[in-house]
XYZ file of C-alpha atoms in Angstrom:
360
model
C 0.000 0.000 0.000
C 1.354 3.407 -0.990
C 0.557 5.661 1.974
C -0.085 9.053 0.395
C -2.302 10.195 3.263
C 0.148 11.167 5.989
C -2.109 14.080 6.887
C -4.673 11.680 8.324
C -2.463 9.083 9.957
C 1.277 9.612 10.065
C 3.706 6.720 10.172
C 6.018 6.571 13.211
C 9.748 6.554 12.331
C 11.757 3.627 13.666
C 13.802 5.597 16.254
C 10.606 6.997 17.777
C 8.925 3.592 17.687
C 11.899 2.118 19.575
C 11.674 4.823 22.251
C 7.942 4.157 22.522
C 8.508 0.424 23.007
C 11.183 1.055 25.616
C 8.764 3.184 27.624
C 6.120 0.453 27.420
C 8.665 -2.108 28.640
C 9.647 0.169 31.516
C 6.008 0.572 32.544
C 5.505 -3.193 32.461
C 8.663 -3.911 34.473
C 7.743 -1.688 37.446
C 4.298 -0.100 37.081
C 4.392 1.600 40.490
C 7.614 3.441 39.792
C 6.522 4.347 36.286
C 3.137 5.808 37.191
C 4.404 7.630 40.260
C 6.869 9.435 38.042
C 4.489 10.172 35.171
C 3.473 13.756 36.120
C 7.051 15.006 36.300
C 8.049 13.098 33.175
C 5.129 14.601 31.280
C 6.280 18.048 32.384
C 9.804 17.312 31.129
C 8.481 16.022 27.790
C 6.236 19.072 27.518
C 9.211 21.388 28.025
C 11.113 19.670 25.187
C 8.103 19.847 22.877
C 7.388 23.482 23.728
C 10.980 24.422 22.918
C 10.642 22.858 19.458
C 7.299 24.578 18.789
C 8.237 27.974 20.202
C 5.612 27.740 22.948
C 5.440 28.533 26.651
C 5.683 25.176 28.481
C 3.548 26.497 31.347
C 0.836 27.533 28.904
C 0.719 24.255 26.994
C -0.749 20.882 27.997
C -0.216 17.456 26.473
C -3.493 15.886 25.278
C -4.427 12.957 23.061
C -5.707 14.726 19.925
C -7.057 17.964 18.522
C -10.705 16.984 18.981
C -10.197 16.413 22.706
C -8.475 19.790 22.936
C -11.392 21.472 21.172
C -13.889 20.094 23.683
C -11.791 21.184 26.657
C -11.369 24.691 25.298
C -14.978 25.201 24.316
C -16.004 24.200 27.836
C -13.522 26.727 29.216
C -15.080 29.549 27.217
C -18.443 29.124 28.949
C -20.482 29.508 25.782
C -24.249 29.809 25.891
C -26.936 28.905 23.397
C -27.221 32.529 22.258
C -23.487 33.069 21.804
C -22.323 33.255 18.202
C -19.354 31.148 17.094
C -17.845 31.608 13.663
C -16.692 28.515 11.753
C -16.106 27.742 8.076
C -17.478 24.995 5.864
C -13.907 23.699 5.526
C -13.643 23.043 9.270
C -12.896 19.600 10.633
C -16.188 17.820 11.289
C -15.720 16.782 14.917
C -14.369 20.182 15.941
C -17.263 22.008 14.273
C -19.674 19.573 15.921
C -18.102 20.310 19.303
C -18.789 24.015 18.810
C -22.344 23.330 17.630
C -23.116 21.497 20.874
C -22.321 24.583 22.901
C -23.341 27.668 20.920
C -25.015 29.030 17.818
C -22.871 28.590 14.724
C -22.392 31.009 11.875
C -20.765 29.130 9.007
C -18.651 31.011 6.489
C -18.717 29.526 3.009
C -15.238 29.430 1.512
C -15.199 28.660 -2.185
C -12.481 26.016 -2.676
C -11.295 28.060 -5.648
C -10.470 31.183 -3.599
C -7.113 32.261 -5.015
C -5.030 32.913 -1.898
C -4.892 33.426 1.851
C -5.899 37.052 1.482
C -9.168 36.112 -0.199
C -9.872 33.605 2.579
C -9.192 36.286 5.189
C -11.603 38.738 3.579
C -14.360 36.120 3.386
C -14.029 35.315 7.086
C -13.942 38.948 8.205
C -17.037 39.738 6.136
C -19.016 37.350 8.353
C -17.951 38.915 11.666
C -20.641 40.910 13.457
C -20.989 42.565 16.849
C -22.501 39.282 18.083
C -19.475 37.178 17.131
C -17.876 36.009 20.355
C -15.519 33.240 19.200
C -13.982 32.137 15.902
C -13.008 28.457 15.607
C -10.804 28.261 12.533
C -8.462 25.777 10.925
C -4.862 26.817 10.597
C -4.590 24.410 7.647
C -7.834 22.896 6.386
C -7.830 19.121 6.443
C -9.821 18.572 3.261
C -8.699 21.357 0.968
C -5.170 22.084 2.270
C -5.758 25.813 2.654
C -4.269 28.203 5.214
C -7.123 29.999 7.010
C -6.025 31.209 10.458
C -2.914 33.098 9.425
C -1.331 35.813 11.593
C -3.025 38.697 9.793
C -6.524 37.250 10.158
C -5.880 36.474 13.826
C -4.810 40.064 14.434
C -7.903 41.402 12.666
C -10.179 39.191 14.738
C -8.450 40.236 17.965
C -8.957 43.883 17.018
C -12.679 43.141 16.738
C -12.769 41.571 20.195
C -13.243 38.014 18.916
C -11.664 35.145 20.865
C -9.623 33.053 18.447
C -9.512 29.244 18.686
C -7.176 27.729 16.113
C -7.321 24.105 15.046
C -3.676 23.541 14.165
C -4.000 19.783 13.663
C -1.551 19.825 10.734
C 0.774 22.580 11.936
C 3.360 20.889 14.229
C 6.161 19.641 12.032
C 4.582 21.211 8.937
C 5.003 24.909 9.744
C 8.214 26.426 11.052
C 6.294 28.684 13.494
C 3.007 26.909 14.228
C 1.880 29.375 16.920
C 2.458 32.478 14.794
C -0.178 35.140 15.286
C -0.689 34.462 19.002
C -4.210 33.026 19.004
C -6.061 32.867 22.302
C -6.173 29.083 21.979
C -4.239 26.791 19.690
C -4.078 23.019 19.505
C -2.270 20.661 17.181
C -1.545 16.984 16.647
C 1.987 15.665 16.993
C 1.111 12.305 15.407
C 0.668 13.719 11.910
C 3.708 15.702 10.751
C 5.798 15.723 13.936
C 6.639 11.991 13.847
C 5.045 11.175 17.220
C 3.139 8.003 18.160
C -0.672 8.057 17.829
C -2.603 9.882 20.527
C -0.128 12.748 20.924
C -1.220 16.368 20.745
C -0.743 19.731 22.451
C -3.063 22.482 23.660
C -1.712 26.019 24.108
C -3.814 28.585 25.971
C -3.377 32.308 26.610
C -2.733 33.250 30.265
C -6.184 34.717 30.858
C -7.910 31.433 29.987
C -5.623 28.819 31.549
C -7.362 28.563 34.904
C -10.666 27.937 33.148
C -9.607 24.859 31.148
C -11.206 21.811 32.822
C -9.385 18.562 33.451
C -10.755 15.701 31.292
C -11.159 13.600 34.466
C -10.521 14.329 38.164
C -7.030 13.250 39.189
C -4.407 13.610 41.910
C -2.912 16.497 39.946
C -6.037 18.674 40.049
C -4.598 20.925 42.732
C -1.709 21.798 40.374
C -3.988 23.502 37.855
C -3.206 23.959 34.168
C -1.363 22.263 32.525
C -0.709 19.330 34.869
C -4.339 18.813 35.845
C -5.262 18.567 32.160
C -2.581 16.154 31.034
C -2.681 13.685 33.951
C -5.707 11.395 34.135
C -4.744 8.602 36.481
C -4.023 5.153 35.081
C -3.689 5.621 31.324
C -1.153 4.929 28.599
C 1.234 7.884 28.623
C 3.992 6.228 26.599
C 3.049 7.918 23.323
C 3.080 11.376 24.875
C 6.412 10.692 26.576
C 7.931 9.585 23.260
C 6.461 12.503 21.301
C 9.421 14.797 21.949
C 11.635 12.219 20.232
C 9.642 12.778 17.050
C 10.333 16.507 17.005
C 13.965 15.873 17.917
C 14.259 13.500 14.962
C 12.725 16.066 12.624
C 15.290 18.615 13.810
C 18.138 16.117 13.359
C 17.018 15.359 9.803
C 16.864 19.084 9.071
C 13.319 20.369 9.460
C 13.486 22.905 6.649
C 14.983 20.344 4.274
C 12.264 17.829 5.145
C 9.520 20.424 4.666
C 10.870 21.510 1.286
C 11.214 17.911 0.125
C 7.700 16.974 1.218
C 6.110 20.020 -0.376
C 7.912 19.383 -3.669
C 6.847 15.737 -3.641
C 3.196 16.623 -3.034
C 3.383 19.209 -5.810
C 4.816 16.569 -8.160
C 1.922 14.246 -7.381
C -0.635 17.009 -7.837
C 0.879 17.844 -11.203
C 0.396 14.269 -12.370
C -3.217 14.157 -11.194
C -3.961 17.533 -12.808
C -3.274 15.942 -16.191
C -6.332 13.700 -15.803
C -9.494 14.851 -17.602
C -11.802 16.801 -15.312
C -9.364 16.936 -12.372
C -8.562 20.504 -11.312
C -5.876 21.546 -8.819
C -6.957 23.902 -6.058
C -4.771 26.879 -5.101
C -1.794 25.580 -3.132
C 0.636 26.932 -0.535
C 4.285 26.001 -1.048
C 4.776 25.722 2.736
C 2.491 22.716 2.877
C 3.085 19.043 2.103
C -0.577 18.593 1.149
C -2.284 19.246 -2.182
C -5.987 19.116 -2.993
C -7.690 18.748 -6.368
C -11.329 18.786 -7.470
C -12.655 15.661 -9.119
C -15.145 15.634 -12.010
C -18.566 16.767 -10.815
C -20.112 13.275 -10.787
C -17.698 11.996 -8.112
C -17.738 12.339 -4.294
C -20.853 14.485 -4.133
C -21.745 12.958 -0.767
C -19.795 11.411 2.090
C -20.809 7.828 1.178
C -19.703 8.431 -2.419
C -16.385 9.865 -1.232
C -15.759 6.945 1.117
C -16.626 4.418 -1.597
C -14.155 6.005 -4.038
C -11.468 6.183 -1.335
C -11.784 2.456 -0.674
C -11.884 1.621 -4.379
C -8.605 3.498 -4.833
C -7.113 1.548 -1.940
C -8.255 -1.847 -3.205
C -7.747 -1.445 -6.937
C -4.793 0.951 -7.049
C -3.039 0.165 -3.776
C -2.852 3.816 -2.678
C -4.218 5.516 0.409
C -5.516 9.046 -0.175
C -8.219 11.256 1.283
C -11.326 11.720 -0.853
C -13.508 14.540 0.418
C -17.161 15.209 -0.376
C -18.485 18.495 -1.690
C -21.726 19.572 -3.253
C -21.279 19.592 -7.002
C -18.345 17.201 -6.880
C -15.737 16.500 -4.265
C -11.995 16.187 -4.363
C -8.867 14.273 -3.528
C -6.038 15.206 -1.168
C -2.546 13.789 -1.341
C 0.461 14.275 0.901
C 4.225 14.061 0.605
C 6.483 12.499 3.217
C 10.071 11.289 3.243
C 9.038 7.668 2.830
C 7.138 8.405 -0.400
C 8.563 8.045 -3.919
C 7.548 9.652 -7.236
C 6.563 6.235 -8.619
C 3.769 5.988 -6.044
C 2.090 9.119 -7.387
C 2.531 7.839 -10.934
C 0.731 4.640 -9.907
C -2.060 6.692 -8.349
C -2.462 8.789 -11.497
C -2.679 5.714 -13.737
C -5.149 3.965 -11.464
C -7.313 7.022 -10.912
C -7.529 7.627 -14.637
C -8.952 4.138 -15.039
C -11.476 4.620 -12.230
C -12.629 7.990 -13.542
C -13.083 6.480 -16.984
C -15.328 3.849 -15.444
C -13.060 0.870 -16.173
């Protein structure tokens, strides 16, 4: 299987996997000693991760994924049914759903064909009103690989008194400065582009909100407040979080900028091949990103079931894993580039997809 979908589930490099296994073996050898030391070891891992991300270690908690972080933060904001929360129709489904459970949503339609980040920014700001309390925005959209919550938009929203919550699921490891723009809240996964084991993410919160972030479960660290009360939850598997810093260290050792440039160029190469297929149209891309999205012919992926069926057909018949996303009037395909990928894999995808689109 050619894994061209690193943006959904990243593979764990061997050095990080070895560190992860060693931690599991240590926990099995003396569980009492391991779990008694977990809170301090989490704090040490958090400090290493924060240094790599350019974050304040006392303002950042280790959590399992971006969706969990979204729920914690939205609870902290104390939203009511009449409060207005701004989202976009490119937002990640579970994060948008979390906001919808707590407040009234205003959804900004972003045409996938919008030419650049500036056009996206203007579309979002046009939807802001005096009733807008919070904006929950993707830093990089999962489906369409677009930058939304850039520093300029965040500054404009802050000037309007809007609390900014940034879903940075794809930012760690992908962007050199993932917390640029100083949002009020930011969260991101480490198990996508930062080479960490699954279930590794971070939540960064501005000072004024930290004391309001609830712990996922009551624990013996509750009296310590944020971030320790958030990241410790009693008897759980902490080995992935403790190994996560090794992923960022490995990225730095490989040369983060070199890896990012390589991955972006590889994704661009694959997108170029797919753009040669009849009816497949590339969406505007950002050279900083190792993701590329393209629209499929209008008869494909119009609904989620159609998108999922095509995704699985590509996996079975072509031997490639990609993301196929639904959209009214025809959905699209997203591919990624990572250092384990090769140009031949994208060539195989292009040949196979041509056959599927032709109905063979």
